[in-house]
Coordinates of C-alpha atoms in Angstrom, one line a residue:
M1 CA 41.3 31.9 61.3
S2 CA 43.6 30.0 59.0
E3 CA 46.5 30.8 61.2
L4 CA 44.8 29.5 64.3
C5 CA 43.7 26.3 62.5
T6 CA 47.3 25.7 61.2
P7 CA 49.0 25.4 64.6
Q8 CA 46.1 23.5 66.1
R9 CA 46.3 21.0 63.3
Q10 CA 50.0 20.6 63.7
Q11 CA 49.6 19.9 67.4
R12 CA 46.9 17.4 66.7
D13 CA 49.2 15.6 64.2
L14 CA 51.9 15.4 66.8
T15 CA 49.6 13.9 69.4
F16 CA 48.3 11.4 66.8
V17 CA 51.8 10.3 65.8
E18 CA 52.8 10.0 69.5
Q19 CA 49.7 7.9 70.2
L20 CA 50.4 5.7 67.2
P21 CA 52.9 2.8 67.4
V22 CA 55.1 4.7 64.9
K23 CA 57.2 6.4 67.6
P24 CA 59.5 3.3 68.0
L25 CA 59.7 3.1 64.2
Y26 CA 60.7 6.7 63.9
E27 CA 63.5 6.1 66.5
R28 CA 64.7 3.1 64.6
Y29 CA 64.7 5.2 61.4
E30 CA 66.9 7.8 63.1
S31 CA 69.5 5.1 63.5
F32 CA 69.4 4.5 59.7
P33 CA 71.8 6.9 57.9
A34 CA 70.0 6.3 54.6
V35 CA 66.8 7.9 56.0
E36 CA 68.8 11.1 56.9
T37 CA 69.7 11.4 53.2
V38 CA 66.1 11.0 52.2

């Protein structure tokens, strides 16, 4: 059951992040070369 819960939780996290206004922030971070190092 743990295996089934793991993928479901990951998918839920992705949807949560996509729904949040963090998507544009992530895109902006991608432009930052310092973030890539981190």
